PDB file of N, CA and C in Angstrom:
ATOM      1  N   MET A   1      73.329 -38.491   8.955  1.00  0.00           N
ATOM      2  CA  MET A   1      72.768 -37.208   9.314  1.00  0.00           C
ATOM      3  C   MET A   1      73.410 -36.075   8.523  1.00  0.00           C
ATOM      4  N   PHE A   2      74.696 -36.163   8.250  1.00  0.00           N
ATOM      5  CA  PHE A   2      75.380 -35.091   7.532  1.00  0.00           C
ATOM      6  C   PHE A   2      75.454 -35.357   6.026  1.00  0.00           C
ATOM      7  N   GLN A   3      74.701 -36.333   5.531  1.00  0.00           N
ATOM      8  CA  GLN A   3      74.809 -36.716   4.126  1.00  0.00           C
ATOM      9  C   GLN A   3      74.317 -35.643   3.166  1.00  0.00           C
ATOM     10  N   ASP A   4      73.365 -34.818   3.566  1.00  0.00           N
ATOM     11  CA  ASP A   4      72.824 -33.778   2.692  1.00  0.00           C
ATOM     12  C   ASP A   4      73.807 -32.612   2.649  1.00  0.00           C
ATOM     13  N   SER A   5      74.612 -32.546   1.589  1.00  0.00           N
ATOM     14  CA  SER A   5      75.663 -31.533   1.531  1.00  0.00           C
ATOM     15  C   SER A   5      75.125 -30.121   1.348  1.00  0.00           C
ATOM     16  N   GLY A   6      73.856 -29.967   0.958  1.00  0.00           N
ATOM     17  CA  GLY A   6      73.282 -28.637   0.788  1.00  0.00           C
ATOM     18  C   GLY A   6      72.736 -28.046   2.067  1.00  0.00           C
ATOM     19  N   ARG A   7      72.660 -28.838   3.115  1.00  0.00           N
ATOM     20  CA  ARG A   7      72.097 -28.381   4.390  1.00  0.00           C
ATOM     21  C   ARG A   7      73.134 -27.605   5.186  1.00  0.00           C
ATOM     22  N   ARG A   8      72.695 -26.525   5.818  1.00  0.00           N
ATOM     23  CA  ARG A   8      73.574 -25.785   6.731  1.00  0.00           C
ATOM     24  C   ARG A   8      73.461 -26.438   8.105  1.00  0.00           C
ATOM     25  N   TRP A   9      74.583 -26.572   8.790  1.00  0.00           N
ATOM     26  CA  TRP A   9      74.597 -27.173  10.118  1.00  0.00           C
ATOM     27  C   TRP A   9      75.030 -26.145  11.152  1.00  0.00           C
ATOM     28  N   PHE A  10      74.242 -26.055  12.212  1.00  0.00           N
ATOM     29  CA  PHE A  10      74.513 -25.144  13.319  1.00  0.00           C
ATOM     30  C   PHE A  10      74.889 -25.973  14.541  1.00  0.00           C
ATOM     31  N   PHE A  11      75.814 -25.464  15.332  1.00  0.00           N
ATOM     32  CA  PHE A  11      76.271 -26.156  16.531  1.00  0.00           C
ATOM     33  C   PHE A  11      76.104 -25.231  17.725  1.00  0.00           C
ATOM     34  N   SER A  12      75.762 -25.831  18.872  1.00  0.00           N
ATOM     35  CA  SER A  12      75.548 -25.033  20.073  1.00  0.00           C
ATOM     36  C   SER A  12      75.906 -25.838  21.309  1.00  0.00           C
ATOM     37  N   GLY A  13      76.384 -25.147  22.309  1.00  0.00           N
ATOM     38  CA  GLY A  13      76.665 -25.726  23.608  1.00  0.00           C
ATOM     39  C   GLY A  13      77.047 -24.596  24.550  1.00  0.00           C
ATOM     40  N   GLN A  14      76.919 -24.836  25.817  1.00  0.00           N
ATOM     41  CA  GLN A  14      77.240 -23.822  26.824  1.00  0.00           C
ATOM     42  C   GLN A  14      78.432 -24.303  27.645  1.00  0.00           C
ATOM     43  N   GLY A  15      79.311 -23.389  28.027  1.00  0.00           N
ATOM     44  CA  GLY A  15      80.479 -23.750  28.837  1.00  0.00           C
ATOM     45  C   GLY A  15      81.414 -24.679  28.079  1.00  0.00           C
ATOM     46  N   ARG A  16      81.864 -25.747  28.749  1.00  0.00           N
ATOM     47  CA  ARG A  16      82.773 -26.696  28.097  1.00  0.00           C
ATOM     48  C   ARG A  16      82.116 -27.391  26.919  1.00  0.00           C
ATOM     49  N   SER A  17      80.807 -27.617  27.009  1.00  0.00           N
ATOM     50  CA  SER A  17      80.084 -28.207  25.878  1.00  0.00           C
ATOM     51  C   SER A  17      80.138 -27.282  24.667  1.00  0.00           C
ATOM     52  N   GLY A  18      80.175 -25.976  24.913  1.00  0.00           N
ATOM     53  CA  GLY A  18      80.297 -25.008  23.829  1.00  0.00           C
ATOM     54  C   GLY A  18      81.635 -25.125  23.115  1.00  0.00           C
ATOM     55  N   LEU A  19      82.689 -25.382  23.883  1.00  0.00           N
ATOM     56  CA  LEU A  19      84.007 -25.581  23.267  1.00  0.00           C
ATOM     57  C   LEU A  19      84.006 -26.826  22.391  1.00  0.00           C
ATOM     58  N   VAL A  20      83.369 -27.884  22.868  1.00  0.00           N
ATOM     59  CA  VAL A  20      83.257 -29.113  22.077  1.00  0.00           C
ATOM     60  C   VAL A  20      82.441 -28.845  20.818  1.00  0.00           C
ATOM     61  N   ALA A  21      81.365 -28.064  20.943  1.00  0.00           N
ATOM     62  CA  ALA A  21      80.531 -27.724  19.784  1.00  0.00           C
ATOM     63  C   ALA A  21      81.333 -26.942  18.746  1.00  0.00           C
ATOM     64  N   GLU A  22      82.156 -26.009  19.196  1.00  0.00           N
ATOM     65  CA  GLU A  22      82.992 -25.241  18.268  1.00  0.00           C
ATOM     66  C   GLU A  22      83.981 -26.145  17.541  1.00  0.00           C
ATOM     67  N   MET A  23      84.595 -27.066  18.269  1.00  0.00           N
ATOM     68  CA  MET A  23      85.539 -27.987  17.639  1.00  0.00           C
ATOM     69  C   MET A  23      84.826 -28.905  16.652  1.00  0.00           C
ATOM     70  N   ALA A  24      83.648 -29.379  17.014  1.00  0.00           N
ATOM     71  CA  ALA A  24      82.882 -30.242  16.109  1.00  0.00           C
ATOM     72  C   ALA A  24      82.509 -29.491  14.838  1.00  0.00           C
ATOM     73  N   ALA A  25      82.077 -28.246  14.980  1.00  0.00           N
ATOM     74  CA  ALA A  25      81.719 -27.441  13.806  1.00  0.00           C
ATOM     75  C   ALA A  25      82.918 -27.283  12.877  1.00  0.00           C
ATOM     76  N   MET A  26      84.094 -27.061  13.451  1.00  0.00           N
ATOM     77  CA  MET A  26      85.292 -26.901  12.631  1.00  0.00           C
ATOM     78  C   MET A  26      85.619 -28.195  11.887  1.00  0.00           C
ATOM     79  N   ARG A  27      85.521 -29.324  12.571  1.00  0.00           N
ATOM     80  CA  ARG A  27      85.838 -30.605  11.931  1.00  0.00           C
ATOM     81  C   ARG A  27      84.843 -30.925  10.815  1.00  0.00           C
ATOM     82  N   ILE A  28      83.566 -30.681  11.057  1.00  0.00           N
ATOM     83  CA  ILE A  28      82.542 -30.934  10.036  1.00  0.00           C
ATOM     84  C   ILE A  28      82.746 -29.991   8.851  1.00  0.00           C
ATOM     85  N   MET A  29      83.130 -28.753   9.119  1.00  0.00           N
ATOM     86  CA  MET A  29      83.426 -27.804   8.043  1.00  0.00           C
ATOM     87  C   MET A  29      84.586 -28.318   7.182  1.00  0.00           C
ATOM     88  N   HIS A  30      85.590 -28.932   7.814  1.00  0.00           N
ATOM     89  CA  HIS A  30      86.733 -29.472   7.070  1.00  0.00           C
ATOM     90  C   HIS A  30      86.317 -30.600   6.137  1.00  0.00           C
ATOM     91  N   LEU A  31      85.176 -31.227   6.406  1.00  0.00           N
ATOM     92  CA  LEU A  31      84.652 -32.278   5.529  1.00  0.00           C
ATOM     93  C   LEU A  31      83.865 -31.706   4.361  1.00  0.00           C
ATOM     94  N   GLY A  32      83.716 -30.379   4.332  1.00  0.00           N
ATOM     95  CA  GLY A  32      83.056 -29.735   3.200  1.00  0.00           C
ATOM     96  C   GLY A  32      81.637 -29.268   3.441  1.00  0.00           C
ATOM     97  N   PHE A  33      81.179 -29.310   4.685  1.00  0.00           N
ATOM     98  CA  PHE A  33      79.819 -28.877   5.001  1.00  0.00           C
ATOM     99  C   PHE A  33      79.817 -27.428   5.477  1.00  0.00           C
ATOM    100  N   GLU A  34      78.714 -26.742   5.239  1.00  0.00           N
ATOM    101  CA  GLU A  34      78.560 -25.371   5.744  1.00  0.00           C
ATOM    102  C   GLU A  34      78.154 -25.451   7.210  1.00  0.00           C
ATOM    103  N   THR A  35      78.961 -24.879   8.097  1.00  0.00           N
ATOM    104  CA  THR A  35      78.674 -24.929   9.528  1.00  0.00           C
ATOM    105  C   THR A  35      78.721 -23.534  10.139  1.00  0.00           C
ATOM    106  N   HIS A  36      77.970 -23.382  11.225  1.00  0.00           N
ATOM    107  CA  HIS A  36      77.943 -22.133  11.985  1.00  0.00           C
ATOM    108  C   HIS A  36      77.819 -22.488  13.461  1.00  0.00           C
ATOM    109  N   VAL A  37      78.321 -21.626  14.320  1.00  0.00           N
ATOM    110  CA  VAL A  37      78.183 -21.797  15.767  1.00  0.00           C
ATOM    111  C   VAL A  37      77.204 -20.742  16.258  1.00  0.00           C
ATOM    112  N   LEU A  38      76.106 -21.200  16.854  1.00  0.00           N
ATOM    113  CA  LEU A  38      75.110 -20.255  17.364  1.00  0.00           C
ATOM    114  C   LEU A  38      75.725 -19.396  18.460  1.00  0.00           C
ATOM    115  N   GLY A  39      75.395 -18.133  18.440  1.00  0.00           N
ATOM    116  CA  GLY A  39      75.930 -17.195  19.415  1.00  0.00           C
ATOM    117  C   GLY A  39      77.064 -16.353  18.868  1.00  0.00           C
ATOM    118  N   GLU A  40      77.666 -16.787  17.760  1.00  0.00           N
ATOM    119  CA  GLU A  40      78.708 -15.970  17.139  1.00  0.00           C
ATOM    120  C   GLU A  40      78.059 -14.862  16.326  1.00  0.00           C
ATOM    121  N   ALA A  41      78.732 -13.736  16.238  1.00  0.00           N
ATOM    122  CA  ALA A  41      78.169 -12.564  15.557  1.00  0.00           C
ATOM    123  C   ALA A  41      77.880 -12.819  14.084  1.00  0.00           C
ATOM    124  N   THR A  42      78.607 -13.731  13.468  1.00  0.00           N
ATOM    125  CA  THR A  42      78.436 -13.981  12.035  1.00  0.00           C
ATOM    126  C   THR A  42      77.443 -15.097  11.720  1.00  0.00           C
ATOM    127  N   ALA A  43      76.871 -15.729  12.738  1.00  0.00           N
ATOM    128  CA  ALA A  43      75.949 -16.849  12.503  1.00  0.00           C
ATOM    129  C   ALA A  43      74.614 -16.337  11.961  1.00  0.00           C
ATOM    130  N   PRO A  44      74.169 -16.880  10.816  1.00  0.00           N
ATOM    131  CA  PRO A  44      72.860 -16.487  10.289  1.00  0.00           C
ATOM    132  C   PRO A  44      71.743 -17.131  11.106  1.00  0.00           C
ATOM    133  N   SER A  45      70.525 -16.788  10.807  1.00  0.00           N
ATOM    134  CA  SER A  45      69.373 -17.383  11.487  1.00  0.00           C
ATOM    135  C   SER A  45      69.126 -18.793  10.969  1.00  0.00           C
ATOM    136  N   VAL A  46      68.679 -19.660  11.861  1.00  0.00           N
ATOM    137  CA  VAL A  46      68.301 -21.022  11.478  1.00  0.00           C
ATOM    138  C   VAL A  46      67.000 -20.949  10.696  1.00  0.00           C
ATOM    139  N   ARG A  47      66.912 -21.739   9.622  1.00  0.00           N
ATOM    140  CA  ARG A  47      65.696 -21.749   8.810  1.00  0.00           C
ATOM    141  C   ARG A  47      65.330 -23.186   8.448  1.00  0.00           C
ATOM    142  N   SER A  48      64.203 -23.325   7.811  1.00  0.00           N
ATOM    143  CA  SER A  48      63.716 -24.637   7.396  1.00  0.00           C
ATOM    144  C   SER A  48      64.769 -25.360   6.561  1.00  0.00           C
ATOM    145  N   GLY A  49      64.977 -26.627   6.851  1.00  0.00           N
ATOM    146  CA  GLY A  49      65.957 -27.419   6.115  1.00  0.00           C
ATOM    147  C   GLY A  49      67.333 -27.445   6.739  1.00  0.00           C
ATOM    148  N   ASP A  50      67.603 -26.557   7.701  1.00  0.00           N
ATOM    149  CA  ASP A  50      68.891 -26.539   8.391  1.00  0.00           C
ATOM    150  C   ASP A  50      68.921 -27.637   9.447  1.00  0.00           C
ATOM    151  N   GLY A  51      70.091 -27.866  10.003  1.00  0.00           N
ATOM    152  CA  GLY A  51      70.246 -28.807  11.099  1.00  0.00           C
ATOM    153  C   GLY A  51      70.917 -28.126  12.280  1.00  0.00           C
ATOM    154  N   LEU A  52      70.442 -28.424  13.478  1.00  0.00           N
ATOM    155  CA  LEU A  52      71.036 -27.887  14.706  1.00  0.00           C
ATOM    156  C   LEU A  52      71.529 -29.052  15.540  1.00  0.00           C
ATOM    157  N   PHE A  53      72.804 -29.051  15.878  1.00  0.00           N
ATOM    158  CA  PHE A  53      73.423 -30.090  16.686  1.00  0.00           C
ATOM    159  C   PHE A  53      73.793 -29.466  18.022  1.00  0.00           C
ATOM    160  N   ILE A  54      73.104 -29.876  19.081  1.00  0.00           N
ATOM    161  CA  ILE A  54      73.325 -29.323  20.420  1.00  0.00           C
ATOM    162  C   ILE A  54      74.138 -30.316  21.240  1.00  0.00           C
ATOM    163  N   ILE A  55      75.157 -29.818  21.919  1.00  0.00           N
ATOM    164  CA  ILE A  55      75.959 -30.634  22.826  1.00  0.00           C
ATOM    165  C   ILE A  55      75.737 -30.091  24.227  1.00  0.00           C
ATOM    166  N   SER A  56      75.237 -30.959  25.122  1.00  0.00           N
ATOM    167  CA  SER A  56      74.908 -30.537  26.485  1.00  0.00           C
ATOM    168  C   SER A  56      75.044 -31.723  27.425  1.00  0.00           C
ATOM    169  N   ASN A  57      75.825 -31.571  28.480  1.00  0.00           N
ATOM    170  CA  ASN A  57      75.962 -32.647  29.456  1.00  0.00           C
ATOM    171  C   ASN A  57      74.611 -33.018  30.053  1.00  0.00           C
ATOM    172  N   SER A  58      73.850 -32.029  30.500  1.00  0.00           N
ATOM    173  CA  SER A  58      72.573 -32.297  31.165  1.00  0.00           C
ATOM    174  C   SER A  58      71.433 -32.497  30.179  1.00  0.00           C
ATOM    175  N   GLY A  59      71.532 -31.853  29.019  1.00  0.00           N
ATOM    176  CA  GLY A  59      70.430 -31.888  28.060  1.00  0.00           C
ATOM    177  C   GLY A  59      69.323 -30.924  28.411  1.00  0.00           C
ATOM    178  N   THR A  60      69.513 -30.136  29.475  1.00  0.00           N
ATOM    179  CA  THR A  60      68.455 -29.226  29.926  1.00  0.00           C
ATOM    180  C   THR A  60      68.918 -27.780  30.068  1.00  0.00           C
ATOM    181  N   SER A  61      70.047 -27.436  29.503  1.00  0.00           N
ATOM    182  CA  SER A  61      70.529 -26.054  29.568  1.00  0.00           C
ATOM    183  C   SER A  61      69.468 -25.117  28.996  1.00  0.00           C
ATOM    184  N   PRO A  62      69.081 -24.070  29.738  1.00  0.00           N
ATOM    185  CA  PRO A  62      68.016 -23.173  29.260  1.00  0.00           C
ATOM    186  C   PRO A  62      68.292 -22.562  27.890  1.00  0.00           C
ATOM    187  N   ILE A  63      69.523 -22.164  27.634  1.00  0.00           N
ATOM    188  CA  ILE A  63      69.842 -21.565  26.332  1.00  0.00           C
ATOM    189  C   ILE A  63      69.731 -22.612  25.232  1.00  0.00           C
ATOM    190  N   SER A  64      70.267 -23.797  25.474  1.00  0.00           N
ATOM    191  CA  SER A  64      70.211 -24.853  24.463  1.00  0.00           C
ATOM    192  C   SER A  64      68.778 -25.289  24.182  1.00  0.00           C
ATOM    193  N   THR A  65      67.962 -25.428  25.223  1.00  0.00           N
ATOM    194  CA  THR A  65      66.569 -25.828  24.985  1.00  0.00           C
ATOM    195  C   THR A  65      65.810 -24.728  24.256  1.00  0.00           C
ATOM    196  N   SER A  66      66.147 -23.479  24.520  1.00  0.00           N
ATOM    197  CA  SER A  66      65.527 -22.369  23.794  1.00  0.00           C
ATOM    198  C   SER A  66      65.913 -22.413  22.315  1.00  0.00           C
ATOM    199  N   PHE A  67      67.203 -22.635  22.034  1.00  0.00           N
ATOM    200  CA  PHE A  67      67.652 -22.763  20.642  1.00  0.00           C
ATOM    201  C   PHE A  67      66.930 -23.915  19.951  1.00  0.00           C
ATOM    202  N   ALA A  68      66.758 -25.026  20.660  1.00  0.00           N
ATOM    203  CA  ALA A  68      66.076 -26.187  20.072  1.00  0.00           C
ATOM    204  C   ALA A  68      64.631 -25.852  19.726  1.00  0.00           C
ATOM    205  N   ARG A  69      63.937 -25.167  20.626  1.00  0.00           N
ATOM    206  CA  ARG A  69      62.535 -24.784  20.355  1.00  0.00           C
ATOM    207  C   ARG A  69      62.440 -23.871  19.134  1.00  0.00           C
ATOM    208  N   ILE A  70      63.327 -22.900  19.060  1.00  0.00           N
ATOM    209  CA  ILE A  70      63.320 -21.963  17.930  1.00  0.00           C
ATOM    210  C   ILE A  70      63.601 -22.708  16.624  1.00  0.00           C
ATOM    211  N   ALA A  71      64.592 -23.592  16.641  1.00  0.00           N
ATOM    212  CA  ALA A  71      64.943 -24.339  15.427  1.00  0.00           C
ATOM    213  C   ALA A  71      63.787 -25.234  14.982  1.00  0.00           C
ATOM    214  N   ARG A  72      63.147 -25.899  15.929  1.00  0.00           N
ATOM    215  CA  ARG A  72      62.006 -26.762  15.569  1.00  0.00           C
ATOM    216  C   ARG A  72      60.852 -25.944  15.027  1.00  0.00           C
ATOM    217  N   ALA A  73      60.642 -24.742  15.548  1.00  0.00           N
ATOM    218  CA  ALA A  73      59.580 -23.866  15.043  1.00  0.00           C
ATOM    219  C   ALA A  73      59.860 -23.448  13.601  1.00  0.00           C
ATOM    220  N   GLN A  74      61.137 -23.451  13.210  1.00  0.00           N
ATOM    221  CA  GLN A  74      61.534 -23.112  11.843  1.00  0.00           C
ATOM    222  C   GLN A  74      61.623 -24.351  10.951  1.00  0.00           C
ATOM    223  N   SER A  75      61.191 -25.497  11.458  1.00  0.00           N
ATOM    224  CA  SER A  75      61.239 -26.783  10.732  1.00  0.00           C
ATOM    225  C   SER A  75      62.662 -27.243  10.434  1.00  0.00           C
ATOM    226  N   ALA A  76      63.580 -26.942  11.328  1.00  0.00           N
ATOM    227  CA  ALA A  76      64.956 -27.432  11.207  1.00  0.00           C
ATOM    228  C   ALA A  76      65.073 -28.771  11.933  1.00  0.00           C
ATOM    229  N   THR A  77      66.038 -29.579  11.525  1.00  0.00           N
ATOM    230  CA  THR A  77      66.333 -30.832  12.202  1.00  0.00           C
ATOM    231  C   THR A  77      67.149 -30.523  13.454  1.00  0.00           C
ATOM    232  N   VAL A  78      66.788 -31.129  14.589  1.00  0.00           N
ATOM    233  CA  VAL A  78      67.504 -30.886  15.844  1.00  0.00           C
ATOM    234  C   VAL A  78      68.033 -32.214  16.372  1.00  0.00           C
ATOM    235  N   ALA A  79      69.333 -32.244  16.707  1.00  0.00           N
ATOM    236  CA  ALA A  79      69.959 -33.416  17.309  1.00  0.00           C
ATOM    237  C   ALA A  79      70.633 -32.980  18.605  1.00  0.00           C
ATOM    238  N   LEU A  80      70.586 -33.850  19.610  1.00  0.00           N
ATOM    239  CA  LEU A  80      71.172 -33.548  20.918  1.00  0.00           C
ATOM    240  C   LEU A  80      72.154 -34.637  21.301  1.00  0.00           C
ATOM    241  N   LEU A  81      73.356 -34.243  21.687  1.00  0.00           N
ATOM    242  CA  LEU A  81      74.346 -35.156  22.238  1.00  0.00           C
ATOM    243  C   LEU A  81      74.459 -34.832  23.720  1.00  0.00           C
ATOM    244  N   THR A  82      74.101 -35.796  24.569  1.00  0.00           N
ATOM    245  CA  THR A  82      74.109 -35.580  26.016  1.00  0.00           C
ATOM    246  C   THR A  82      74.570 -36.844  26.727  1.00  0.00           C
ATOM    247  N   SER A  83      75.015 -36.694  27.958  1.00  0.00           N
ATOM    248  CA  SER A  83      75.402 -37.856  28.754  1.00  0.00           C
ATOM    249  C   SER A  83      74.290 -38.267  29.712  1.00  0.00           C
ATOM    250  N   THR A  84      73.164 -37.574  29.649  1.00  0.00           N
ATOM    251  CA  THR A  84      72.060 -37.835  30.564  1.00  0.00           C
ATOM    252  C   THR A  84      70.952 -38.613  29.858  1.00  0.00           C
ATOM    253  N   PRO A  85      70.728 -39.872  30.258  1.00  0.00           N
ATOM    254  CA  PRO A  85      69.639 -40.640  29.641  1.00  0.00           C
ATOM    255  C   PRO A  85      68.285 -39.963  29.883  1.00  0.00           C
ATOM    256  N   ASN A  86      67.383 -40.123  28.962  1.00  0.00           N
ATOM    257  CA  ASN A  86      66.013 -39.590  29.049  1.00  0.00           C
ATOM    258  C   ASN A  86      65.954 -38.070  29.117  1.00  0.00           C
ATOM    259  N   SER A  87      66.938 -37.392  28.529  1.00  0.00           N
ATOM    260  CA  SER A  87      66.867 -35.929  28.450  1.00  0.00           C
ATOM    261  C   SER A  87      65.709 -35.528  27.552  1.00  0.00           C
ATOM    262  N   PRO A  88      65.115 -34.359  27.839  1.00  0.00           N
ATOM    263  CA  PRO A  88      64.000 -33.932  26.969  1.00  0.00           C
ATOM    264  C   PRO A  88      64.539 -33.602  25.627  1.00  0.00           C
TER     265      PRO A  88
END
């Protein structure tokens, strides 16, 4: 998933999942990828060709699902890490 080094990767999560998302973004950045955390003042807008990695225990957080809809509307790749089987 992270093989395309030209792709920008965005990370998102709410509450404790947000802390995990921030740590994941930092680790992926250390591997040489361009990463951003959604919700930070310096994060650019998601666009076509970008990737959004959402971390959510429930998989149904309103903010995270909203970010996913927006990213998909921009033709970005969306991935979800959740502990809930059959999350939307």
